[in-house]
Amino acid sequence: MSERKKIVLLGATGSIGENTLKVISGHPDKLELVGIAAHSKIKKLAKIAREFNVQHVACFDEHAGKEARSNGDFSADTKFYNGLKGLSEIASLPEADLVVAAVVGTTGLKPVLAAIEAGKDIALANKEILVLAGKFVMAAAKKHDVNILPLDSEHDAIFQCLNGEKKKEVKKLILTASGGSFRERPFETLSQVTPEEALSHPNWNMGKKITVDCSTMANKGLEIIEAHWLFDVRPEQIEVVIHPQSIVHSMVEFVDGSIIAQLSPPSMTFAIQHILLHPDRHPGVEATLDFSQTLSLEFNPPDLKRFPCFALARQALETGGTAPAIFNAANEVAVSAFLANKIGFLQIAAIIDKTMKNLKSIEPLSLDEVLLADTEARKTAKSFI
Ligand code: NDP
Ligand code: MG
């Protein structure tokens, strides 16, 4: 057997985690899982560890970690890692080639930086990290000569569309958005949206936070900021279009007016496989598009009145400095309050707006300054709940 790519999967028990495992299972001769991490779902981690014969297992939650060591669900030679330090250790395992960052929120920042410093390539699903600290993450990647490969369907699409093209000939990136669950819901009724309604996405089956982010379009806001860092383009070069079918994952327009798009069914395994096997291509693990059936693709401009979170993210991107970090922190706080039934759906945007108005953006000179802005924004956002 030729040398397999060795993978550490942070967020193994989540939605991206599951899809990544599907891809790894489909290519046992090319991919090998060497480390897994999650917050606290140890039963699920134990099942994955047994199925993929994984020796290195990390739990963020120290209590769950202790339980895992003692409950006998793992094989005797399992090596356990604990807490944020444990996540950073597993992300820099000497044998790893690629770290899949699929933890939700900003917890993944330190582990991803540790992996970069250890010279590992990163497959980045965890977009909040770039929104929080894109300047420092991209600088570290450059310094240590590692690749940040985009494991978000839109950004993987753009990555594919840009292949072999000249950067100076790119006019704009066009990110598609499904429009989430409430694209067509009467505007007057949005104030009554419940968490259950926001958690049912028409096209994608994802974790809770990102599903709510899709329904407010904060997700697309995070993604334009992510695109800015990944592809080094100016804010005004990034456009968003609503595409309800989620089949065209994104497009790039070049200076001559040609637009190149990437299409595949709405399942993350396509993007994940492309990134994990990059630069090679092999048959995928799911059915592909079927053009023997009628397929209609529709594109509409986003209605910014309906999606104020998106407009606020764009404002944060244009302001720059710590504004995206403030946007992201306020959004995380507001979404968890909404999921806990503490605030209404429309208050998510209102809280982000108030937090952004209350705090001044600065150009951060160090990672500590970004983390301080994040902490301050969380505190401010919480005070509005
Ligand atoms: P899920 O909520 O489904 O899964 C989150 C994962 O992160 C779980 O494995 C969870 O562990 C783990 N986790 C949460 N907190 C911590 C922590 N403090 N330390 C260690 N692990 C932790 O989320 P998704 O898979 O949907 O999303 C993950 C990331 O990928 C997000 O940043 C999201 O924006 C991005 N993304 C997701 C897409 C999707 O299709 N789902 C598409 C594109 C990007 P446990 O189970 O133990 O709680
Ligand atoms: Mg996406």
XYZ file of C-alpha atoms and ligand atoms in Angstrom:
434
model
C 0.000 0.000 0.000
C 1.323 3.452 -0.887
C 1.745 6.024 1.873
C -1.651 7.164 3.174
C -2.471 10.759 4.136
C -2.708 10.842 7.947
C -5.575 12.880 9.301
C -6.477 14.395 12.665
C -10.165 15.276 12.908
C -11.170 18.005 15.391
C -14.955 17.908 15.810
C -15.218 14.214 14.866
C -18.695 13.788 16.402
C -20.304 16.708 14.535
C -21.927 17.040 11.142
C -18.698 17.861 9.270
C -17.016 15.167 11.361
C -19.515 12.537 10.191
C -19.177 13.530 6.554
C -15.380 13.471 6.867
C -15.591 9.935 8.271
C -17.746 8.906 5.285
C -15.044 10.170 2.930
C -12.244 8.463 4.887
C -14.234 5.172 4.888
C -14.595 5.465 1.121
C -10.826 5.766 0.599
C -9.128 3.429 3.086
C -6.149 3.030 0.754
C -5.496 6.777 0.596
C -6.621 8.232 3.933
C -5.897 7.185 7.498
C -7.486 8.666 10.619
C -4.843 9.015 13.363
C -6.484 11.370 15.879
C -9.990 12.492 16.843
C -11.302 15.214 19.141
C -14.671 16.422 20.371
C -16.175 18.347 23.234
C -17.709 15.578 25.346
C -19.522 12.878 23.302
C -17.286 10.030 24.442
C -19.567 7.155 23.399
C -19.521 8.454 19.841
C -15.743 9.029 20.018
C -15.237 5.467 21.269
C -17.280 4.075 18.384
C -15.215 6.072 15.862
C -11.950 5.079 17.565
C -12.839 1.392 17.302
C -14.144 1.575 13.754
C -11.119 3.487 12.415
C -8.555 2.020 14.793
C -7.597 5.468 16.120
C -5.053 5.661 18.934
C -5.152 9.351 19.825
C -8.362 10.767 21.343
C -8.962 14.247 22.780
C -11.866 15.588 24.853
C -12.249 19.277 25.549
C -14.376 18.567 28.590
C -12.001 17.325 31.322
C -14.748 15.437 33.104
C -15.726 13.523 29.959
C -12.034 12.847 29.358
C -11.648 11.245 32.784
C -14.733 9.134 32.212
C -13.393 8.020 28.826
C -10.154 6.793 30.416
C -11.987 4.698 32.946
C -15.067 3.319 31.198
C -13.403 0.644 29.082
C -15.084 1.688 25.805
C -11.704 2.452 24.260
C -8.964 -0.056 23.488
C -6.219 -0.373 26.101
C -3.542 1.346 24.008
C -5.588 4.550 23.430
C -3.728 7.734 24.280
C -5.991 10.415 25.785
C -5.636 14.203 25.606
C -7.603 16.716 27.666
C -8.863 20.271 27.496
C -7.764 22.998 25.121
C -4.134 21.961 25.643
C -5.084 18.420 24.638
C -6.720 19.681 21.447
C -3.531 21.566 20.567
C -1.413 18.474 21.283
C -3.515 16.179 19.124
C -3.567 18.820 16.358
C 0.236 18.702 16.261
C 0.771 14.915 16.426
C 4.118 14.178 14.761
C 2.615 11.620 12.363
C -0.256 13.863 11.132
C -0.202 15.352 7.620
C -3.525 17.197 7.654
C -5.729 18.566 10.432
C -9.453 18.903 9.745
C -10.720 21.807 11.875
C -14.451 21.196 12.333
C -15.099 22.355 15.877
C -17.901 24.886 16.164
C -17.128 28.488 17.222
C -13.788 30.027 18.117
C -12.446 27.290 20.458
C -10.537 25.843 17.527
C -8.264 28.866 17.155
C -5.407 27.781 19.464
C -5.381 24.146 18.244
C -5.305 25.343 14.632
C -2.421 27.713 15.375
C -0.578 24.871 17.130
C -1.075 22.660 14.070
C 0.204 25.397 11.764
C 3.284 25.898 13.941
C 3.899 22.147 13.769
C 3.817 22.389 9.970
C 0.491 20.642 9.345
C -1.790 21.552 6.470
C -5.257 22.602 7.659
C -8.604 21.659 6.140
C -10.668 24.479 7.582
C -14.418 24.076 8.081
C -14.347 26.154 11.234
C -14.847 29.549 9.544
C -15.251 31.468 12.836
C -11.481 31.149 13.315
C -10.722 33.188 10.201
C -13.417 35.722 11.033
C -11.914 36.184 14.483
C -8.247 36.149 13.633
C -7.785 35.817 9.862
C -4.845 38.215 9.837
C -2.853 36.125 12.328
C -3.898 32.689 11.075
C -2.968 33.512 7.466
C 0.338 35.106 8.573
C 1.209 31.995 10.608
C 0.353 29.747 7.646
C 2.638 31.798 5.417
C 5.448 31.775 7.962
C 5.312 27.998 8.440
C 4.622 27.317 4.760
C 1.429 25.348 5.318
C -1.753 25.329 3.254
C -5.103 26.463 4.631
C -7.457 24.405 2.475
C -11.092 25.565 2.540
C -13.490 22.910 3.742
C -16.590 25.029 3.273
C -18.586 24.187 0.138
C -18.532 27.750 -1.247
C -14.838 28.262 -0.635
C -13.913 24.851 -1.953
C -15.903 25.769 -5.086
C -13.970 29.036 -5.465
C -10.697 27.206 -4.822
C -11.572 24.881 -7.726
C -12.690 27.741 -10.005
C -9.411 29.620 -9.388
C -7.239 26.631 -10.215
C -4.627 27.616 -12.799
C -5.994 31.163 -13.177
C -4.104 34.439 -12.681
C -5.085 36.361 -9.580
C -4.958 39.718 -11.359
C -7.546 38.479 -13.860
C -10.136 37.710 -11.181
C -12.902 40.321 -11.192
C -15.033 38.966 -8.369
C -16.002 35.959 -6.305
C -19.715 35.129 -6.340
C -20.782 33.130 -3.293
C -24.104 31.346 -3.479
C -26.466 31.179 -0.497
C -29.487 28.941 -0.098
C -31.357 31.686 1.743
C -31.996 29.313 4.661
C -35.342 28.303 6.106
C -37.088 31.690 5.905
C -36.281 32.891 2.426
C -39.972 32.964 1.540
C -41.626 33.275 4.929
C -43.749 36.461 5.223
C -41.486 39.127 6.676
C -44.066 40.183 9.321
C -43.961 36.703 10.868
C -40.165 36.510 11.334
C -40.433 37.857 14.883
C -42.289 34.653 15.854
C -39.698 32.196 14.509
C -38.928 29.447 17.060
C -35.595 27.618 17.493
C -37.222 24.436 16.112
C -38.236 26.276 12.934
C -34.794 27.854 12.540
C -33.178 24.436 12.953
C -34.899 22.880 9.951
C -32.823 23.728 6.888
C -34.337 22.979 3.463
C -31.141 21.623 1.818
C -28.420 20.837 4.340
C -28.232 18.779 7.513
C -25.739 20.599 9.751
C -24.905 21.490 13.350
C -27.283 23.776 15.280
C -25.217 26.950 15.269
C -24.531 27.000 11.539
C -28.173 26.102 10.771
C -29.379 29.155 12.690
C -26.619 31.194 11.012
C -28.023 30.098 7.633
C -31.526 31.181 8.560
C -30.293 34.700 9.458
C -27.690 34.677 6.671
C -25.044 35.476 9.308
C -23.398 32.363 7.861
C -22.992 34.043 4.481
C -21.668 37.081 6.334
C -19.029 34.913 8.037
C -18.280 33.375 4.648
C -17.568 36.650 2.847
C -15.065 37.454 5.608
C -13.636 33.941 5.297
C -13.313 34.437 1.507
C -11.538 37.755 2.009
C -8.797 36.034 4.057
C -8.553 32.804 2.064
C -8.348 34.368 -1.378
C -6.866 37.776 -0.559
C -9.573 39.770 -2.369
C -11.016 43.174 -1.485
C -14.463 43.321 0.169
C -16.033 44.898 -2.929
C -14.844 41.938 -5.021
C -17.117 39.554 -3.104
C -20.745 39.234 -4.174
C -23.508 37.023 -2.802
C -26.438 35.579 -4.732
C -29.366 33.526 -3.454
C -29.493 30.126 -5.136
C -32.191 28.012 -3.464
C -31.126 24.668 -4.987
C -27.579 24.706 -3.449
C -26.120 22.998 -6.510
C -23.888 25.772 -7.810
C -21.631 26.118 -4.769
C -19.990 29.355 -5.894
C -18.535 31.076 -8.943
C -15.653 33.266 -10.035
C -16.041 36.048 -12.596
C -12.926 36.963 -14.550
C -12.072 40.339 -16.132
C -13.186 39.165 -19.570
C -16.724 38.472 -18.328
C -16.432 34.673 -18.208
C -17.828 33.057 -15.096
C -16.626 29.647 -13.896
C -18.851 27.737 -11.467
C -18.545 24.500 -9.504
C -21.581 22.211 -9.274
C -22.333 19.107 -7.227
C -25.277 17.812 -5.181
C -25.920 19.556 -1.838
C -23.811 17.282 0.339
C -20.580 18.217 2.093
C -18.842 14.973 1.104
C -17.982 16.467 -2.306
C -16.081 19.431 -0.847
C -14.554 17.310 1.912
C -13.298 14.668 -0.497
C -11.899 17.299 -2.848
C -9.893 18.805 -0.002
C -8.783 15.563 1.664
C -7.541 14.027 -1.584
C -6.225 17.284 -3.046
C -4.459 17.548 -5.488
C -5.837 14.223 -6.804
C -9.387 13.322 -7.810
C -11.026 9.927 -7.316
C -14.609 8.578 -7.497
C -16.768 10.010 -4.700
C -18.855 8.379 -1.995
C -22.292 9.662 -3.092
C -24.450 9.841 -6.219
C -23.564 12.673 -8.587
C -25.884 15.083 -10.448
C -28.273 13.362 -12.819
C -28.910 15.329 -16.013
C -31.415 12.765 -17.303
C -33.848 14.582 -14.969
C -34.930 18.209 -15.401
C -32.740 20.441 -13.277
C -33.636 24.092 -12.792
C -31.179 26.508 -11.264
C -32.411 29.822 -9.955
C -30.479 32.920 -8.828
C -31.877 35.953 -6.979
C -30.305 38.980 -5.302
C -30.417 38.807 -1.475
C -33.040 40.915 0.296
C -30.959 42.828 2.848
C -34.029 43.983 4.774
C -34.899 40.357 5.464
C -31.292 39.486 6.386
C -29.860 42.298 8.550
C -27.182 39.957 9.966
C -25.696 39.674 6.504
C -25.661 43.447 6.073
C -23.934 43.793 9.474
C -21.274 41.259 8.498
C -20.600 43.129 5.289
C -20.271 46.327 7.298
C -17.800 44.530 9.619
C -15.772 43.315 6.650
C -15.615 46.808 5.179
C -14.644 48.350 8.532
C -11.926 45.729 9.052
C -9.700 45.570 12.147
C -11.505 43.925 15.044
C -15.006 44.613 13.611
C -15.382 41.047 12.215
C -14.301 39.616 15.604
C -16.930 41.770 17.324
C -19.581 40.691 14.805
C -18.689 37.017 15.289
C -18.649 37.129 19.093
C -21.978 38.966 19.290
C -23.492 36.496 16.828
C -22.299 33.476 18.857
C -23.746 34.932 22.058
C -27.044 35.897 20.397
C -27.491 32.534 18.656
C -26.959 30.575 21.854
C -29.427 32.870 23.671
C -31.948 32.328 20.855
C -31.491 28.537 21.026
C -32.043 28.732 24.793
C -35.319 30.628 24.186
C -33.962 33.737 25.913
C -34.393 36.095 22.954
C -36.532 36.218 19.817
C -35.273 35.546 16.305
C -35.102 39.199 15.221
C -33.153 40.094 18.351
C -30.151 38.173 17.012
C -29.482 40.960 14.510
C -30.475 43.663 17.016
C -27.914 42.406 19.548
C -25.144 42.219 16.946
C -26.011 45.730 15.776
C -25.972 47.185 19.303
C -22.711 45.409 20.155
C -21.042 46.716 17.008
C -22.263 50.252 17.705
C -20.992 50.081 21.305
C -17.482 48.905 20.554
C -14.889 50.605 18.426
C -12.919 48.544 15.937
C -9.134 48.814 16.167
C -6.419 47.449 13.890
C -5.095 44.608 16.084
C -1.323 44.427 16.446
C -1.329 41.076 18.212
C -3.495 38.015 18.653
C -4.043 39.077 22.262
C -5.703 42.277 21.067
C -8.098 40.227 18.932
C -8.899 37.921 21.838
C -9.526 40.942 24.032
C -11.961 42.368 21.459
C -13.686 38.965 21.363
C -14.041 38.830 25.173
C -15.258 42.415 25.366
C -17.809 41.839 22.571
C -19.170 38.734 24.315
C -19.571 40.682 27.548
C -21.280 43.581 25.769
C -23.602 41.285 23.780
C -24.581 39.406 26.957
C -25.500 42.696 28.630
C -28.190 43.190 25.950
C -29.899 39.860 26.623
P -21.728 20.392 14.959
O -22.414 21.156 16.018
O -22.465 19.332 14.220
O -20.427 19.692 15.571
C -19.499 20.411 16.334
C -18.331 19.519 16.692
O -17.406 20.296 17.447
C -18.717 18.313 17.561
O -17.841 17.264 17.253
C -18.455 18.844 18.983
O -18.184 17.825 19.953
C -17.196 19.647 18.709
N -16.947 20.667 19.701
C -17.766 21.662 20.120
N -17.168 22.414 21.048
C -15.939 21.872 21.235
C -14.859 22.159 22.090
N -14.899 23.179 22.959
N -13.752 21.380 22.007
C -13.698 20.348 21.160
N -14.691 20.021 20.322
C -15.801 20.763 20.378
O -21.113 21.480 13.953
P -20.833 21.348 12.395
O -20.109 20.087 12.094
O -22.064 21.660 11.650
O -19.865 22.600 12.166
C -18.505 22.596 12.558
C -17.809 23.790 11.911
O -17.829 23.619 10.510
C -18.505 25.124 12.193
O -17.523 26.117 12.303
C -19.331 25.365 10.949
O -19.522 26.726 10.671
C -18.444 24.724 9.876
N -19.146 24.266 8.686
C -20.132 23.318 8.784
C -20.803 22.872 7.672
C -21.809 21.774 7.756
O -22.281 21.297 6.728
N -22.170 21.306 8.929
C -20.513 23.432 6.333
C -19.429 24.356 6.335
C -18.781 24.761 7.472
P -19.375 17.145 20.840
O -20.175 16.333 19.864
O -18.676 16.318 21.846
O -20.172 18.279 21.425
Mg -20.722 27.209 3.467
